[in-house]
Amino acid sequence: MSLLGSEFDMKDLGPSSYFLGIAVTRHAGGLFLSQCKYAEELIERSGMSACKTSPNLVDTKPKLSAQSATLYSNPHLYRNLTGALQYLTFTRPDISYVVQ
């Protein structure tokens, strides 16, 4: 840290506990990284915290079409949630298919 501090203007903020949506838990065997809190915040922000789970990963009966779809009321929130979901798939490839 002192070598880096001599080259760059920086401070030591101590051990990390939450950074870029990743919670860091330290234990005797090493580190445990989790994005559970990030995913829960994302579900809450989208207003889907009261939704029920589905046994199927993908809706097999699409309900939208190019002719009958209404415009999304808040495009900024939509783009924000889309980017957040894509970020989540970088470390959770098991949900990539459903998110995309």
Tab-separated table of N, CA and C in Angstrom:
chain	number	residue	atom	x	y	z
A	1	MET	N	0.822	-1.192	0.000
A	1	MET	CA	0.000	0.000	0.000
A	1	MET	C	0.865	1.254	0.000
A	2	SER	N	1.982	1.202	0.720
A	2	SER	CA	2.839	2.387	0.769
A	2	SER	C	3.472	2.660	-0.592
A	3	LEU	N	3.829	1.597	-1.327
A	3	LEU	CA	4.403	1.776	-2.658
A	3	LEU	C	3.362	2.389	-3.605
A	4	LEU	N	2.140	1.889	-3.563
A	4	LEU	CA	1.080	2.469	-4.388
A	4	LEU	C	0.793	3.901	-3.969
A	5	GLY	N	0.793	4.164	-2.650
A	5	GLY	CA	0.549	5.503	-2.140
A	5	GLY	C	1.606	6.501	-2.563
A	6	SER	N	2.840	6.022	-2.779
A	6	SER	CA	3.896	6.931	-3.225
A	6	SER	C	3.745	7.294	-4.698
A	7	GLU	N	3.096	6.452	-5.474
A	7	GLU	CA	2.912	6.704	-6.902
A	7	GLU	C	1.584	7.385	-7.230
A	8	PHE	N	0.549	7.067	-6.460
A	8	PHE	CA	-0.797	7.566	-6.742
A	8	PHE	C	-1.380	8.233	-5.505
A	9	ASP	N	-2.271	9.201	-5.744
A	9	ASP	CA	-2.980	9.855	-4.650
A	9	ASP	C	-4.131	8.943	-4.242
A	10	MET	N	-4.010	8.286	-3.089
A	10	MET	CA	-5.010	7.318	-2.650
A	10	MET	C	-5.043	7.206	-1.141
A	11	LYS	N	-6.103	6.574	-0.614
A	11	LYS	CA	-6.180	6.275	0.809
A	11	LYS	C	-6.620	4.831	0.982
A	12	ASP	N	-6.227	4.259	2.099
A	12	ASP	CA	-6.624	2.900	2.440
A	12	ASP	C	-7.930	2.975	3.219
A	13	LEU	N	-9.005	2.454	2.642
A	13	LEU	CA	-10.312	2.488	3.282
A	13	LEU	C	-10.576	1.244	4.122
A	14	GLY	N	-9.596	0.383	4.243
A	14	GLY	CA	-9.763	-0.826	5.046
A	14	GLY	C	-10.317	-1.968	4.218
A	15	PRO	N	-10.662	-3.046	4.879
A	15	PRO	CA	-11.183	-4.201	4.162
A	15	PRO	C	-12.531	-3.891	3.504
A	16	SER	N	-12.713	-4.393	2.300
A	16	SER	CA	-13.951	-4.169	1.560
A	16	SER	C	-15.050	-5.078	2.080
A	17	SER	N	-16.264	-4.539	2.158
A	17	SER	CA	-17.401	-5.361	2.560
A	17	SER	C	-18.475	-5.395	1.466
A	18	TYR	N	-18.573	-4.333	0.664
A	18	TYR	CA	-19.552	-4.272	-0.422
A	18	TYR	C	-19.009	-3.339	-1.489
A	19	PHE	N	-18.774	-3.866	-2.695
A	19	PHE	CA	-18.184	-3.067	-3.761
A	19	PHE	C	-18.739	-3.524	-5.100
A	20	LEU	N	-19.251	-2.588	-5.895
A	20	LEU	CA	-19.805	-2.870	-7.218
A	20	LEU	C	-20.853	-3.975	-7.197
A	21	GLY	N	-21.700	-3.968	-6.171
A	21	GLY	CA	-22.770	-4.945	-6.077
A	21	GLY	C	-22.346	-6.307	-5.567
A	22	ILE	N	-21.124	-6.440	-5.098
A	22	ILE	CA	-20.622	-7.719	-4.595
A	22	ILE	C	-20.329	-7.575	-3.107
A	23	ALA	N	-21.006	-8.393	-2.308
A	23	ALA	CA	-20.771	-8.406	-0.860
A	23	ALA	C	-19.612	-9.351	-0.562
A	24	VAL	N	-18.675	-8.899	0.254
A	24	VAL	CA	-17.486	-9.680	0.591
A	24	VAL	C	-17.564	-10.070	2.061
A	25	THR	N	-17.517	-11.372	2.330
A	25	THR	CA	-17.513	-11.879	3.694
A	25	THR	C	-16.214	-12.633	3.909
A	26	ARG	N	-15.485	-12.263	4.939
A	26	ARG	CA	-14.210	-12.919	5.236
A	26	ARG	C	-14.421	-14.006	6.279
A	27	HIS	N	-13.728	-15.139	6.084
A	27	HIS	CA	-13.738	-16.217	7.078
A	27	HIS	C	-12.383	-16.909	7.037
A	28	ALA	N	-12.187	-17.869	7.898
A	28	ALA	CA	-10.874	-18.505	8.050
A	28	ALA	C	-10.367	-19.135	6.749
A	29	GLY	N	-11.274	-19.641	5.916
A	29	GLY	CA	-10.869	-20.300	4.677
A	29	GLY	C	-10.647	-19.348	3.512
A	30	GLY	N	-10.951	-18.082	3.670
A	30	GLY	CA	-10.770	-17.119	2.587
A	30	GLY	C	-11.906	-16.118	2.528
A	31	LEU	N	-12.350	-15.838	1.314
A	31	LEU	CA	-13.407	-14.854	1.084
A	31	LEU	C	-14.627	-15.530	0.470
A	32	PHE	N	-15.802	-15.018	0.783
A	32	PHE	CA	-17.036	-15.456	0.148
A	32	PHE	C	-17.632	-14.239	-0.541
A	33	LEU	N	-17.842	-14.331	-1.851
A	33	LEU	CA	-18.399	-13.242	-2.639
A	33	LEU	C	-19.840	-13.576	-2.994
A	34	SER	N	-20.740	-12.615	-2.811
A	34	SER	CA	-22.152	-12.853	-3.069
A	34	SER	C	-22.790	-11.615	-3.681
A	35	GLN	N	-23.714	-11.833	-4.597
A	35	GLN	CA	-24.484	-10.732	-5.169
A	35	GLN	C	-25.950	-10.815	-4.764
A	36	CYS	N	-26.236	-11.517	-3.695
A	36	CYS	CA	-27.609	-11.687	-3.219
A	36	CYS	C	-28.233	-10.327	-2.891
A	37	LYS	N	-27.530	-9.483	-2.178
A	37	LYS	CA	-28.053	-8.162	-1.801
A	37	LYS	C	-28.318	-7.321	-3.050
A	38	TYR	N	-27.406	-7.372	-4.022
A	38	TYR	CA	-27.558	-6.627	-5.270
A	38	TYR	C	-28.807	-7.094	-6.019
A	39	ALA	N	-29.024	-8.413	-6.100
A	39	ALA	CA	-30.193	-8.954	-6.785
A	39	ALA	C	-31.477	-8.572	-6.057
A	40	GLU	N	-31.449	-8.609	-4.725
A	40	GLU	CA	-32.636	-8.221	-3.953
A	40	GLU	C	-32.959	-6.743	-4.149
A	41	GLU	N	-31.937	-5.891	-4.181
A	41	GLU	CA	-32.153	-4.463	-4.423
A	41	GLU	C	-32.717	-4.231	-5.821
A	42	LEU	N	-32.256	-5.003	-6.786
A	42	LEU	CA	-32.730	-4.894	-8.158
A	42	LEU	C	-34.202	-5.294	-8.272
A	43	ILE	N	-34.589	-6.358	-7.584
A	43	ILE	CA	-35.984	-6.800	-7.574
A	43	ILE	C	-36.864	-5.751	-6.897
A	44	GLU	N	-36.377	-5.185	-5.799
A	44	GLU	CA	-37.130	-4.143	-5.093
A	44	GLU	C	-37.285	-2.896	-5.969
A	45	ARG	N	-36.209	-2.477	-6.644
A	45	ARG	CA	-36.245	-1.281	-7.489
A	45	ARG	C	-37.212	-1.440	-8.659
A	46	SER	N	-37.347	-2.671	-9.161
A	46	SER	CA	-38.244	-2.910	-10.289
A	46	SER	C	-39.694	-3.075	-9.852
A	47	GLY	N	-39.944	-3.109	-8.540
A	47	GLY	CA	-41.297	-3.252	-8.040
A	47	GLY	C	-41.826	-4.671	-8.122
A	48	MET	N	-40.938	-5.647	-8.128
A	48	MET	CA	-41.346	-7.039	-8.277
A	48	MET	C	-41.121	-7.859	-7.012
A	49	SER	N	-40.959	-7.208	-5.873
A	49	SER	CA	-40.661	-7.949	-4.645
A	49	SER	C	-41.854	-8.765	-4.152
A	50	ALA	N	-43.071	-8.432	-4.568
A	50	ALA	CA	-44.251	-9.189	-4.144
A	50	ALA	C	-44.648	-10.269	-5.151
A	51	CYS	N	-43.890	-10.407	-6.245
A	51	CYS	CA	-44.230	-11.392	-7.275
A	51	CYS	C	-43.933	-12.807	-6.808
A	52	LYS	N	-44.697	-13.745	-7.350
A	52	LYS	CA	-44.491	-15.153	-7.041
A	52	LYS	C	-43.478	-15.746	-8.016
A	53	THR	N	-42.792	-16.791	-7.598
A	53	THR	CA	-41.827	-17.463	-8.471
A	53	THR	C	-42.556	-18.315	-9.496
A	54	SER	N	-41.839	-18.686	-10.532
A	54	SER	CA	-42.399	-19.494	-11.604
A	54	SER	C	-41.568	-20.762	-11.763
A	55	PRO	N	-42.220	-21.904	-11.993
A	55	PRO	CA	-41.441	-23.133	-12.192
A	55	PRO	C	-40.707	-23.144	-13.530
A	56	ASN	N	-41.172	-22.363	-14.515
A	56	ASN	CA	-40.525	-22.284	-15.824
A	56	ASN	C	-39.620	-21.069	-15.856
A	57	LEU	N	-38.464	-21.222	-16.485
A	57	LEU	CA	-37.534	-20.108	-16.576
A	57	LEU	C	-37.971	-19.068	-17.599
A	58	VAL	N	-38.719	-19.490	-18.608
A	58	VAL	CA	-39.113	-18.594	-19.681
A	58	VAL	C	-40.612	-18.717	-19.905
A	59	ASP	N	-41.268	-17.594	-20.131
A	59	ASP	CA	-42.689	-17.611	-20.449
A	59	ASP	C	-42.863	-18.226	-21.832
A	60	THR	N	-43.628	-19.295	-21.921
A	60	THR	CA	-43.793	-20.002	-23.193
A	60	THR	C	-44.907	-19.428	-24.045
A	61	LYS	N	-45.710	-18.526	-23.496
A	61	LYS	CA	-46.802	-17.899	-24.237
A	61	LYS	C	-46.593	-16.394	-24.260
A	62	PRO	N	-45.862	-15.882	-25.257
A	62	PRO	CA	-45.599	-14.435	-25.295
A	62	PRO	C	-46.891	-13.637	-25.408
A	63	LYS	N	-46.943	-12.521	-24.695
A	63	LYS	CA	-48.140	-11.699	-24.654
A	63	LYS	C	-47.951	-10.353	-25.368
A	64	LEU	N	-46.764	-10.094	-25.895
A	64	LEU	CA	-46.480	-8.820	-26.538
A	64	LEU	C	-46.351	-8.993	-28.049
A	65	SER	N	-46.736	-7.961	-28.767
A	65	SER	CA	-46.509	-7.949	-30.205
A	65	SER	C	-46.115	-6.538	-30.604
A	66	ALA	N	-45.579	-6.389	-31.789
A	66	ALA	CA	-45.132	-5.075	-32.254
A	66	ALA	C	-46.316	-4.133	-32.475
A	67	GLN	N	-47.488	-4.671	-32.775
A	67	GLN	CA	-48.641	-3.832	-33.062
A	67	GLN	C	-49.415	-3.446	-31.794
A	68	SER	N	-49.513	-4.333	-30.821
A	68	SER	CA	-50.380	-4.068	-29.681
A	68	SER	C	-49.650	-3.614	-28.415
A	69	ALA	N	-48.339	-3.565	-28.450
A	69	ALA	CA	-47.583	-3.207	-27.244
A	69	ALA	C	-47.699	-1.710	-26.951
A	70	THR	N	-47.856	-1.383	-25.671
A	70	THR	CA	-47.854	0.021	-25.267
A	70	THR	C	-46.435	0.412	-24.885
A	71	LEU	N	-46.128	1.686	-25.038
A	71	LEU	CA	-44.790	2.164	-24.701
A	71	LEU	C	-44.571	2.095	-23.196
A	72	TYR	N	-43.338	1.827	-22.809
A	72	TYR	CA	-42.988	1.767	-21.393
A	72	TYR	C	-43.075	3.172	-20.808
A	73	SER	N	-43.714	3.314	-19.657
A	73	SER	CA	-43.980	4.642	-19.096
A	73	SER	C	-42.726	5.357	-18.590
A	74	ASN	N	-41.687	4.593	-18.198
A	74	ASN	CA	-40.475	5.203	-17.674
A	74	ASN	C	-39.261	4.580	-18.369
A	75	PRO	N	-38.863	5.086	-19.534
A	75	PRO	CA	-37.754	4.472	-20.270
A	75	PRO	C	-36.416	4.541	-19.527
A	76	HIS	N	-36.222	5.560	-18.696
A	76	HIS	CA	-34.973	5.660	-17.931
A	76	HIS	C	-34.857	4.493	-16.952
A	77	LEU	N	-35.941	4.194	-16.233
A	77	LEU	CA	-35.939	3.060	-15.310
A	77	LEU	C	-35.739	1.751	-16.070
A	78	TYR	N	-36.378	1.610	-17.213
A	78	TYR	CA	-36.230	0.400	-18.031
A	78	TYR	C	-34.779	0.197	-18.440
A	79	ARG	N	-34.126	1.241	-18.940
A	79	ARG	CA	-32.716	1.125	-19.348
A	79	ARG	C	-31.820	0.842	-18.152
A	80	ASN	N	-32.130	1.466	-17.019
A	80	ASN	CA	-31.353	1.246	-15.804
A	80	ASN	C	-31.450	-0.207	-15.349
A	81	LEU	N	-32.658	-0.749	-15.323
A	81	LEU	CA	-32.846	-2.140	-14.910
A	81	LEU	C	-32.218	-3.113	-15.905
A	82	THR	N	-32.316	-2.807	-17.193
A	82	THR	CA	-31.711	-3.668	-18.211
A	82	THR	C	-30.202	-3.739	-18.024
A	83	GLY	N	-29.562	-2.620	-17.821
A	83	GLY	CA	-28.121	-2.596	-17.597
A	83	GLY	C	-27.725	-3.324	-16.324
A	84	ALA	N	-28.522	-3.146	-15.264
A	84	ALA	CA	-28.234	-3.815	-13.997
A	84	ALA	C	-28.363	-5.323	-14.126
A	85	LEU	N	-29.364	-5.791	-14.869
A	85	LEU	CA	-29.518	-7.230	-15.091
A	85	LEU	C	-28.369	-7.793	-15.926
A	86	GLN	N	-27.937	-7.050	-16.932
A	86	GLN	CA	-26.802	-7.510	-17.736
A	86	GLN	C	-25.540	-7.574	-16.885
A	87	TYR	N	-25.339	-6.607	-16.002
A	87	TYR	CA	-24.187	-6.643	-15.101
A	87	TYR	C	-24.250	-7.871	-14.198
A	88	LEU	N	-25.439	-8.203	-13.720
A	88	LEU	CA	-25.606	-9.367	-12.855
A	88	LEU	C	-25.252	-10.661	-13.587
A	89	THR	N	-25.518	-10.734	-14.880
A	89	THR	CA	-25.220	-11.960	-15.630
A	89	THR	C	-23.726	-12.167	-15.868
A	90	PHE	N	-22.909	-11.142	-15.699
A	90	PHE	CA	-21.461	-11.330	-15.855
A	90	PHE	C	-20.927	-12.329	-14.835
A	91	THR	N	-21.468	-12.287	-13.636
A	91	THR	CA	-20.999	-13.189	-12.585
A	91	THR	C	-21.983	-14.313	-12.307
A	92	ARG	N	-23.153	-14.293	-12.931
A	92	ARG	CA	-24.156	-15.344	-12.758
A	92	ARG	C	-24.578	-15.862	-14.131
A	93	PRO	N	-23.703	-16.608	-14.802
A	93	PRO	CA	-24.051	-17.082	-16.158
A	93	PRO	C	-25.251	-18.027	-16.173
A	94	ASP	N	-25.615	-18.601	-15.012
A	94	ASP	CA	-26.762	-19.496	-14.972
A	94	ASP	C	-28.092	-18.781	-15.227
A	95	ILE	N	-28.136	-17.462	-15.072
A	95	ILE	CA	-29.378	-16.728	-15.325
A	95	ILE	C	-29.304	-15.937	-16.635
A	96	SER	N	-28.248	-16.090	-17.400
A	96	SER	CA	-28.079	-15.328	-18.641
A	96	SER	C	-29.198	-15.557	-19.632
A	97	TYR	N	-29.613	-16.807	-19.826
A	97	TYR	CA	-30.644	-17.101	-20.816
A	97	TYR	C	-31.954	-16.414	-20.463
A	98	VAL	N	-32.349	-16.463	-19.224
A	98	VAL	CA	-33.610	-15.861	-18.795
A	98	VAL	C	-33.555	-14.344	-18.897
A	99	VAL	N	-32.438	-13.754	-18.513
A	99	VAL	CA	-32.307	-12.301	-18.540
A	99	VAL	C	-32.283	-11.777	-19.973
A	100	GLN	N	-31.578	-12.441	-20.867
A	100	GLN	CA	-31.465	-11.975	-22.242
A	100	GLN	C	-32.759	-12.197	-22.985
